[in-house]
Short mmCIF file of C-alpha atoms and ligand atoms in Angstrom, two decimals:
data_model
loop_
_atom_site.label_atom_id
_atom_site.label_comp_id
_atom_site.label_asym_id
_atom_site.label_seq_id
_atom_site.Cartn_x
_atom_site.Cartn_y
_atom_site.Cartn_z
CA MET A 1 118.85 121.12 91.53
CA SER A 2 118.24 119.39 88.36
CA ALA A 3 119.21 115.82 88.25
CA ASP A 4 122.21 115.43 86.11
CA LEU A 5 122.41 111.69 84.57
CA ARG A 6 125.02 112.36 82.06
CA GLY A 7 127.45 109.18 81.42
CA ARG A 8 124.31 106.86 83.14
CA THR A 9 122.69 104.36 81.11
CA VAL A 10 118.95 103.21 82.00
CA VAL A 11 117.60 100.13 80.99
CA LEU A 12 113.86 100.24 80.18
CA GLY A 13 111.16 97.75 80.18
CA VAL A 14 107.99 98.45 78.89
CA THR A 15 104.96 95.90 79.33
CA GLY A 16 101.91 95.56 77.70
CA GLY A 17 99.39 98.09 79.46
CA ILE A 18 97.45 101.60 78.83
CA ALA A 19 100.08 103.09 80.71
CA ALA A 20 102.87 102.36 77.96
CA TYR A 21 102.59 105.53 76.17
CA LYS A 22 103.67 107.24 79.12
CA SER A 23 106.41 105.91 79.63
CA ALA A 24 107.61 107.35 76.30
CA GLU A 25 107.77 110.81 78.70
CA LEU A 26 110.07 109.13 81.05
CA VAL A 27 112.51 108.15 78.23
CA SER A 28 112.27 112.11 77.29
CA ARG A 29 112.95 113.09 80.47
CA LEU A 30 115.75 110.98 81.36
CA ARG A 31 117.68 111.82 78.07
CA LYS A 32 117.15 115.67 79.00
CA ALA A 33 119.13 114.94 82.14
CA GLY A 34 121.77 113.21 79.91
CA ALA A 35 121.17 109.49 80.27
CA ALA A 36 121.41 107.10 77.53
CA VAL A 37 117.72 104.89 77.54
CA ARG A 38 118.10 101.70 76.00
CA VAL A 39 114.46 100.28 75.61
CA ILE A 40 113.23 96.49 75.47
CA MET A 41 109.36 95.95 74.70
CA THR A 42 107.55 93.21 75.42
CA GLU A 43 105.06 92.08 72.31
CA ASN A 44 101.96 92.98 73.91
CA ALA A 45 103.70 96.52 74.74
CA ALA A 46 104.48 97.07 70.87
CA ARG A 47 100.47 96.41 70.24
CA PHE A 48 99.97 99.65 73.17
CA VAL A 49 102.85 101.91 71.58
CA THR A 50 105.05 101.20 68.48
CA PRO A 51 108.53 100.58 69.15
CA LEU A 52 109.31 103.44 66.60
CA THR A 53 107.88 105.87 69.14
CA PHE A 54 110.66 104.83 71.58
CA GLU A 55 113.32 104.06 68.85
CA THR A 56 112.85 108.04 68.16
CA MET A 57 112.43 109.24 71.55
CA SER A 58 115.34 107.24 72.79
CA ASN A 59 117.63 107.25 69.78
CA HIS A 60 118.20 103.83 69.87
CA PRO A 61 117.10 100.70 68.21
CA VAL A 62 114.35 99.17 70.34
CA VAL A 63 114.74 94.99 71.31
CA THR A 64 111.76 93.30 71.41
CA ASP A 65 112.51 89.87 71.66
CA THR A 66 115.42 87.73 72.13
CA PHE A 67 115.73 86.04 68.64
CA GLU A 68 116.20 89.30 66.74
CA ARG A 69 119.88 89.94 66.18
CA PRO A 70 120.89 93.75 66.61
CA GLU A 71 124.08 94.69 65.12
CA THR A 72 125.59 96.53 67.95
CA TRP A 73 124.26 94.03 70.81
CA GLU A 74 126.12 90.78 69.91
CA VAL A 75 124.17 88.66 72.86
CA ALA A 76 121.40 91.14 73.63
CA HIS A 77 120.29 90.61 76.86
CA VAL A 78 123.19 90.09 78.37
CA ALA A 79 125.14 93.19 76.93
CA LEU A 80 121.97 95.08 78.12
CA ALA A 81 121.88 93.49 81.25
CA LYS A 82 125.78 94.70 81.53
CA ALA A 83 125.12 98.04 80.83
CA ALA A 84 122.21 99.06 82.77
CA ASP A 85 123.02 101.50 85.69
CA VAL A 86 119.56 101.21 86.87
CA PHE A 87 116.75 98.77 85.36
CA VAL A 88 113.17 100.07 85.07
CA ILE A 89 109.77 98.38 84.06
CA ALA A 90 107.28 100.92 83.44
CA PRO A 91 104.71 100.03 83.09
CA ALA A 92 104.94 96.71 85.05
CA THR A 93 102.04 94.17 84.49
CA ALA A 94 100.89 91.68 86.81
CA ASN A 95 102.23 88.90 84.47
CA ILE A 96 105.71 90.43 84.37
CA LEU A 97 105.93 90.93 87.93
CA ALA A 98 104.72 87.04 88.39
CA LYS A 99 107.29 86.24 85.98
CA MET A 100 110.02 87.99 87.56
CA ALA A 101 109.11 86.68 91.40
CA ALA A 102 109.32 82.80 89.75
CA GLY A 103 112.93 83.76 87.74
CA LEU A 104 111.06 83.03 84.18
CA ALA A 105 113.08 84.12 81.51
CA ASP A 106 110.75 83.59 78.45
CA ASP A 107 111.60 86.73 76.47
CA MET A 108 113.87 89.17 76.13
CA LEU A 109 112.53 91.40 78.97
CA SER A 110 112.22 88.89 81.66
CA THR A 111 115.85 87.32 80.37
CA THR A 112 117.12 90.31 80.64
CA VAL A 113 116.06 91.53 84.15
CA LEU A 114 117.12 87.97 85.23
CA ALA A 115 120.37 88.18 84.43
CA THR A 116 121.11 92.10 85.54
CA LYS A 117 122.84 93.33 88.70
CA ALA A 118 121.68 96.30 88.34
CA PRO A 119 119.42 98.28 90.75
CA VAL A 120 115.71 97.19 89.52
CA LEU A 121 112.80 99.64 89.93
CA VAL A 122 109.09 98.49 89.32
CA ALA A 123 106.31 101.02 87.94
CA PRO A 124 103.68 98.76 88.81
CA ALA A 125 100.13 99.24 86.19
CA MET A 126 96.64 96.95 86.19
CA ASN A 127 93.36 96.68 87.37
CA THR A 128 92.72 97.10 91.21
CA ALA A 129 91.39 93.77 91.32
CA MET A 130 94.44 92.26 89.70
CA TRP A 131 97.03 94.26 92.03
CA SER A 132 95.17 93.23 95.54
CA ALA A 133 95.08 89.61 94.15
CA PRO A 134 96.65 87.59 97.10
CA VAL A 135 99.53 86.03 94.34
CA THR A 136 100.03 89.57 93.19
CA GLN A 137 100.83 90.70 96.65
CA LYS A 138 102.95 87.65 97.48
CA ASN A 139 104.88 88.02 94.14
CA CYS A 140 105.39 91.77 95.54
CA ALA A 141 106.26 90.94 98.62
CA GLU A 142 109.26 88.24 97.41
CA LEU A 143 110.28 91.05 94.87
CA LEU A 144 110.71 93.53 97.74
CA SER A 145 112.29 90.98 99.89
CA ARG A 146 114.95 90.81 97.05
CA GLY A 147 115.60 94.27 97.17
CA VAL A 148 113.57 95.23 93.99
CA ARG A 149 112.43 98.66 94.28
CA PHE A 150 108.52 100.03 93.62
CA VAL A 151 107.49 103.31 92.44
CA GLY A 152 103.34 103.16 93.22
CA PRO A 153 100.61 101.78 91.59
CA GLU A 154 98.52 105.09 92.41
CA GLY A 155 95.06 105.02 93.42
CA GLY A 156 92.69 106.88 91.34
CA PHE A 157 90.56 106.05 87.96
CA LEU A 158 91.67 103.28 86.01
CA ALA A 159 91.60 103.00 82.08
CA CYS A 160 89.23 99.77 82.83
CA GLY A 161 86.51 101.98 84.36
CA ASP A 162 87.68 100.82 87.93
CA THR A 163 88.48 103.07 90.85
CA GLY A 164 91.10 101.86 93.11
CA ALA A 165 95.31 101.35 93.61
CA GLY A 166 96.64 100.22 90.01
CA ARG A 167 97.77 103.49 88.38
CA MET A 168 101.08 103.69 86.96
CA SER A 169 102.83 106.69 88.62
CA GLU A 170 103.17 109.55 86.73
CA PRO A 171 106.75 109.68 84.61
CA GLU A 172 107.77 112.59 86.75
CA GLN A 173 107.33 110.55 90.14
CA ILE A 174 109.10 107.94 88.30
CA PHE A 175 112.12 109.91 87.23
CA GLU A 176 112.67 110.95 90.62
CA ALA A 177 112.87 107.42 91.89
CA ILE A 178 115.56 106.81 89.42
CA VAL A 179 117.35 109.78 90.44
CA ASP A 180 117.20 108.27 93.54
CA ILE A 181 118.73 105.19 92.61
CA LEU A 182 121.44 107.12 90.51
CA GLN A 183 122.65 109.82 92.61
CA PRO A 184 121.87 108.83 96.62
CA ARG A 185 120.78 112.32 98.36
CA ARG A 186 123.45 113.39 101.00
CA ASP A 187 120.83 115.25 102.87
CA LEU A 188 122.12 114.02 106.41
CA ALA A 189 125.48 115.15 105.84
CA GLY A 190 127.12 115.98 109.31
CA VAL A 191 123.84 114.48 111.27
CA LYS A 192 124.78 112.14 114.01
CA LEU A 193 122.16 109.40 113.99
CA LEU A 194 122.47 106.75 116.36
CA VAL A 195 119.80 103.53 115.73
CA THR A 196 118.72 100.40 118.34
CA ALA A 197 118.32 96.96 116.22
CA GLY A 198 117.80 93.68 117.76
CA ALA A 199 116.16 92.06 120.70
CA THR A 200 117.81 91.80 124.24
CA ARG A 201 118.21 88.96 126.16
CA GLU A 202 117.52 88.21 129.71
CA TYR A 203 119.73 85.04 130.56
CA LEU A 204 118.03 82.93 133.84
CA ASP A 205 121.00 81.09 134.07
CA PRO A 206 124.09 80.43 131.36
CA VAL A 207 121.83 78.29 128.81
CA ARG A 208 118.26 79.61 129.23
CA TYR A 209 117.03 83.31 128.10
CA LEU A 210 114.02 85.34 127.62
CA SER A 211 113.82 87.37 124.23
CA ASN A 212 111.96 88.00 120.90
CA GLU A 213 112.40 87.47 117.24
CA SER A 214 113.94 90.71 116.53
CA SER A 215 116.51 89.87 113.71
CA GLY A 216 117.78 93.58 113.45
CA LYS A 217 116.76 94.26 110.10
CA MET A 218 114.54 97.30 110.35
CA GLY A 219 117.41 98.89 112.77
CA PHE A 220 120.25 98.06 110.16
CA ALA A 221 117.84 99.22 107.02
CA ILE A 222 117.62 102.82 108.68
CA ALA A 223 121.21 102.45 109.82
CA GLU A 224 122.48 101.77 106.13
CA ALA A 225 119.92 104.31 104.70
CA ALA A 226 121.41 107.13 106.95
CA ARG A 227 124.72 105.68 106.11
CA ASP A 228 124.17 106.35 102.32
CA ARG A 229 122.84 109.81 102.99
CA GLY A 230 125.53 110.82 104.46
CA ALA A 231 125.04 110.83 108.30
CA GLU A 232 127.60 109.74 111.14
CA VAL A 233 125.67 106.64 112.28
CA VAL A 234 126.51 104.45 115.24
CA ALA A 235 123.87 101.40 115.77
CA VAL A 236 123.59 99.80 118.91
CA ALA A 237 123.02 96.17 118.59
CA GLY A 238 121.25 93.64 120.76
CA ALA A 239 121.22 89.79 119.52
CA VAL A 240 120.84 89.95 115.39
CA THR A 241 120.70 88.06 112.75
CA ALA A 242 120.68 90.47 110.10
CA PRO A 243 124.15 90.92 108.86
CA ILE A 244 126.08 93.69 110.68
CA PRO A 245 126.51 96.78 108.14
CA GLU A 246 129.68 98.19 106.59
CA GLY A 247 130.74 101.71 107.15
CA ILE A 248 128.81 101.74 110.52
CA ARG A 249 130.26 101.91 113.99
CA VAL A 250 128.26 98.99 115.97
CA GLU A 251 127.89 98.81 119.99
CA ARG A 252 126.42 95.39 121.28
CA VAL A 253 124.67 94.79 124.00
CA THR A 254 123.01 91.61 125.48
CA THR A 255 120.56 92.78 128.25
CA THR A 256 117.94 95.53 128.40
CA LEU A 257 119.90 96.94 131.54
CA ASP A 258 123.12 97.49 128.61
CA LEU A 259 121.39 99.03 126.37
CA LEU A 260 120.38 101.56 129.01
CA ASP A 261 123.76 101.80 130.11
CA THR A 262 124.70 102.50 125.94
CA MET A 263 122.02 104.66 125.38
CA THR A 264 122.33 107.08 128.36
CA ARG A 265 126.07 107.52 126.93
CA LEU A 266 125.47 107.81 123.56
CA ALA A 267 122.37 109.59 122.94
CA PRO A 268 123.53 112.79 124.72
CA GLU A 269 125.90 113.05 121.37
CA ALA A 270 123.51 112.40 118.85
CA ASP A 271 121.04 114.60 116.73
CA VAL A 272 118.67 112.02 116.01
CA VAL A 273 117.99 108.58 117.81
CA ILE A 274 116.24 106.14 116.22
CA GLN A 275 114.99 103.05 118.64
CA ALA A 276 114.03 100.05 116.55
CA ALA A 277 115.06 97.69 119.00
CA ALA A 278 112.91 95.08 120.91
CA PRO A 279 114.30 94.98 123.81
CA ALA A 280 112.68 92.56 127.09
CA ASP A 281 110.34 94.57 129.18
CA TYR A 282 111.40 92.19 131.99
CA ARG A 283 114.38 90.27 133.30
CA PHE A 284 114.86 87.26 135.67
CA ALA A 285 114.63 88.41 139.45
CA GLU A 286 117.07 85.70 140.24
CA GLN A 287 120.06 84.75 137.68
CA TYR A 288 121.61 81.13 138.49
CA SER A 289 125.28 80.87 137.52
CA GLN A 290 124.81 77.20 136.60
CA LYS A 291 122.32 75.45 134.68
CA LEU A 292 119.43 75.24 136.55
CA LYS A 293 118.12 71.05 137.35
CA LYS A 294 114.97 69.81 136.44
CA ALA A 295 113.01 69.20 139.60
CA ASP A 296 111.24 65.93 139.01
CA GLY A 297 108.10 66.99 137.74
CA VAL A 298 107.47 70.06 140.25
CA PRO A 299 106.44 73.05 138.55
CA LEU A 300 108.65 75.58 138.42
CA THR A 301 107.87 79.11 139.20
CA ILE A 302 110.33 82.11 138.01
CA ALA A 303 109.84 85.80 139.37
CA LEU A 304 110.45 87.93 136.58
CA THR A 305 110.84 92.21 137.31
CA GLU A 306 110.06 95.11 134.69
CA ASN A 307 113.06 96.35 133.02
CA PRO A 308 113.44 100.33 133.04
CA ASP A 309 111.95 101.76 129.69
CA VAL A 310 115.32 102.89 127.89
CA ALA A 311 113.29 105.56 125.26
CA ALA A 312 111.75 107.46 128.16
CA ALA A 313 115.10 107.52 129.67
CA VAL A 314 116.98 108.50 126.35
CA ALA A 315 113.88 111.22 126.47
CA ARG A 316 114.55 112.39 129.98
CA LEU A 317 118.40 113.43 128.71
CA LYS A 318 116.82 115.45 125.41
CA ARG A 319 118.62 117.98 124.09
CA PRO A 320 116.76 121.05 122.36
CA GLY A 321 116.69 120.27 118.64
CA GLN A 322 117.66 116.18 119.30
CA ILE A 323 114.47 114.67 117.49
CA LEU A 324 113.57 111.22 118.85
CA VAL A 325 111.89 107.92 117.22
CA GLY A 326 110.43 105.04 118.82
CA PHE A 327 108.60 102.27 117.35
CA ALA A 328 105.59 100.29 118.64
CA ALA A 329 105.23 96.57 117.91
CA GLU A 330 101.55 95.77 118.44
CA THR A 331 99.24 93.10 117.86
CA GLU A 332 96.17 94.80 118.63
CA CYS A 333 94.85 98.32 118.70
CA LEU A 334 97.68 99.47 116.78
CA LEU A 335 97.36 103.06 116.46
CA GLU A 336 95.19 103.72 120.20
CA ASN A 337 98.51 101.98 121.53
CA ALA A 338 100.99 103.71 119.60
CA GLU A 339 99.56 107.33 120.46
CA LYS A 340 99.79 106.33 123.93
CA LYS A 341 103.83 105.15 123.92
CA LEU A 342 104.29 108.61 121.59
CA ALA A 343 103.36 110.56 124.51
CA LYS A 344 104.25 108.26 127.52
CA LYS A 345 107.90 107.78 125.93
CA LYS A 346 107.99 111.54 124.69
CA LEU A 347 108.78 110.99 121.29
CA ASP A 348 108.49 113.05 117.96
CA LEU A 349 107.77 110.47 115.89
CA ILE A 350 106.30 106.52 116.50
CA VAL A 351 106.39 104.16 113.80
CA ALA A 352 103.71 101.99 114.45
CA ASN A 353 103.85 98.30 113.00
CA ASP A 354 101.27 95.21 113.62
CA VAL A 355 103.67 92.47 114.30
CA THR A 356 100.70 89.88 113.15
CA ALA A 357 100.64 91.05 110.00
CA PRO A 358 101.77 89.02 107.28
CA GLY A 359 104.98 90.65 105.75
CA ALA A 360 105.09 92.87 108.66
CA GLY A 361 107.32 93.18 111.90
CA PHE A 362 109.91 90.69 113.08
CA ASN A 363 112.53 89.03 111.09
CA VAL A 364 111.16 89.77 107.53
CA ASP A 365 112.51 91.99 104.69
CA THR A 366 109.35 94.15 104.48
CA ASN A 367 107.18 96.28 106.84
CA ILE A 368 103.89 98.01 106.77
CA ALA A 369 103.36 100.71 109.13
CA THR A 370 101.72 103.86 110.40
CA LEU A 371 103.91 106.80 111.41
CA LEU A 372 102.32 109.17 113.83
CA SER A 373 103.75 112.74 115.17
CA ALA A 374 101.88 115.21 117.09
CA ARG A 375 103.47 117.53 113.99
CA PHE A 376 102.82 115.80 111.05
CA GLY A 377 99.77 113.84 112.09
CA ARG A 378 99.27 110.43 110.30
CA GLN A 379 101.51 109.10 107.64
CA ASP A 380 100.31 104.91 106.37
CA CYS A 381 103.04 103.25 105.07
CA PRO A 382 102.00 100.20 102.68
CA LEU A 383 103.81 97.07 102.64
CA GLN A 384 107.54 98.12 101.36
CA SER A 385 110.99 96.80 101.92
CA LYS A 386 112.32 97.61 105.30
CA ARG A 387 114.96 100.24 103.19
CA ALA A 388 112.06 101.68 101.68
CA LEU A 389 110.15 102.44 105.37
CA ALA A 390 113.40 103.39 106.67
CA GLU A 391 113.97 106.17 103.66
CA THR A 392 110.38 107.68 104.61
CA ILE A 393 111.52 107.38 108.24
CA LEU A 394 114.62 109.69 107.54
CA ASP A 395 112.13 111.54 105.42
CA THR A 396 110.34 112.78 107.90
CA VAL A 397 112.62 113.24 110.49
CA LEU A 398 114.30 115.56 108.11
CA ARG A 399 110.99 117.47 108.17
CA LEU A 400 110.82 117.47 112.13
CA ARG A 401 114.25 119.43 111.95
CA GLY A 402 113.36 121.68 109.70
CA ALA A 403 110.34 122.45 111.84
CA GLU A 404 111.83 122.69 115.14
O1 PMT B 1 114.82 93.24 113.98
P1 PMT B 1 113.13 93.43 112.93
O2 PMT B 1 113.27 91.44 112.83
O3 PMT B 1 113.76 93.73 111.45
O4 PMT B 1 112.06 93.54 113.37
C1 PMT B 1 111.57 95.32 113.80
C2 PMT B 1 111.08 95.14 114.92
C3 PMT B 1 109.46 94.48 114.57
C4 PMT B 1 111.42 94.45 115.93
C5 PMT B 1 110.73 96.83 114.87
O5 PMT B 1 109.83 97.00 113.69
C6 PMT B 1 110.01 96.97 116.02
O6 PMT B 1 108.55 97.62 116.01
N1 PMT B 1 110.80 97.69 116.88
C7 PMT B 1 110.62 97.81 118.23
C8 PMT B 1 110.08 96.66 119.17
C9 PMT B 1 109.36 97.44 120.30
O7 PMT B 1 109.83 96.49 121.58
O8 PMT B 1 108.16 97.28 120.69
P2 PMT B 1 107.82 98.23 122.01
O9 PMT B 1 106.50 98.95 121.54
O10 PMT B 1 107.38 97.17 123.20
O11 PMT B 1 108.36 99.29 122.44
C10 PMT B 1 108.16 100.70 122.01
C11 PMT B 1 109.24 101.44 121.86
O12 PMT B 1 110.00 101.39 123.08
C12 PMT B 1 110.43 100.74 120.85
O13 PMT B 1 111.02 102.04 120.35
C13 PMT B 1 111.40 100.18 122.27
O14 PMT B 1 112.69 100.14 121.22
C14 PMT B 1 111.48 100.89 122.97
N2 PMT B 1 111.55 99.85 124.35
C15 PMT B 1 110.67 99.07 124.47
C16 PMT B 1 110.86 98.40 125.84
C17 PMT B 1 111.93 98.77 126.57
N3 PMT B 1 112.07 98.13 127.93
N4 PMT B 1 112.50 100.16 126.53
C18 PMT B 1 112.61 100.52 125.22
O15 PMT B 1 113.24 101.93 124.99
#
């Protein structure tokens, strides 16, 4: 189905890179789909492509500097920031990413993007060494954690002669990423999705417990993405620090045994079960109804009992056509351990994450993962927002449903 973007305004920021010429094609695609396009160019961008090109393609004056006084835009940056249904920067240089991460506003583009409340999409383009520089990666992680979306960069041969990641995505991919933002897919309509989030807690006494750092961010990102794509979502949440999403039925649990009870009750009704929670693998063999007293220096030995494997129990109840997804939180031998869990827990798909990697795992807004399934093999997902990873997991779930 071709996209209909009539009535939508895309503000396109163009920064100084050789890929700037490709953005003219993006403008053309957007206009053909009915969108109004307003272009802001940095001074450096105007050295690669003339503003006249973008003026002609967009059929509007191009804004290049905060001190210009365009006839129709009274306070141009505020007006453009407000007019945007989506704010796209393509190509996005290391410089604009750094400015955005730092909140700098020293020209028309950085000022306007700082002021916008619209979703922001960036298509980075730069030399491989600049892209992989720790400071650029840190800036990207910061932007991801604030909800800025990324498309690319792609790997390949770069204009500077290097080979590696840094090439701007093709206009078609950027266009599709814009359409995804403006017209969220409803490809999960009618699907019942059950997702777990957060940590379970095992109490020793009324004040002490065994748990982990899971915040619920990953599970809730999946719940929100599935909700936005039309699924009927139930989230089973343990202890969480992330806000509870709206429009989702949430069942609360405390211990792994509670989780087991709730999941064995709800899973048979679900078409898709995704287990992103971090259940405690052990509970205290004995629990005390009163706060345990200190024993004046005498070492305390406490026995632990193994908790049941909830995912394996859910798999035993699996009905035909149901898709089961688990996570693997690893600190070593990521893929090897995840493969074992995929088989042992009888999952259709496992999302392996190294929880010691910066920007991945517990209580951060981003993740780095590898998706493993018997059906489709391996798919690497580099550093990205948990929401973006959630979308990829759901895309794979849909492919698995289609392959059933
Ligand atoms: O909540 P966040 O702060 O966003 O953090 C996200 C996360 C790191 C918790 C998430 O990305 C993640 O990795 N979740 C899985 C955590 C975990 O328990 O991993 P595991 O490798 O120990 O377990 C493998 C799978 O079995 C998981 O799907 C888990 O939910 C499930 N499990 C584990 C133990 C148990 N007793 N029963 C289970 O069902």
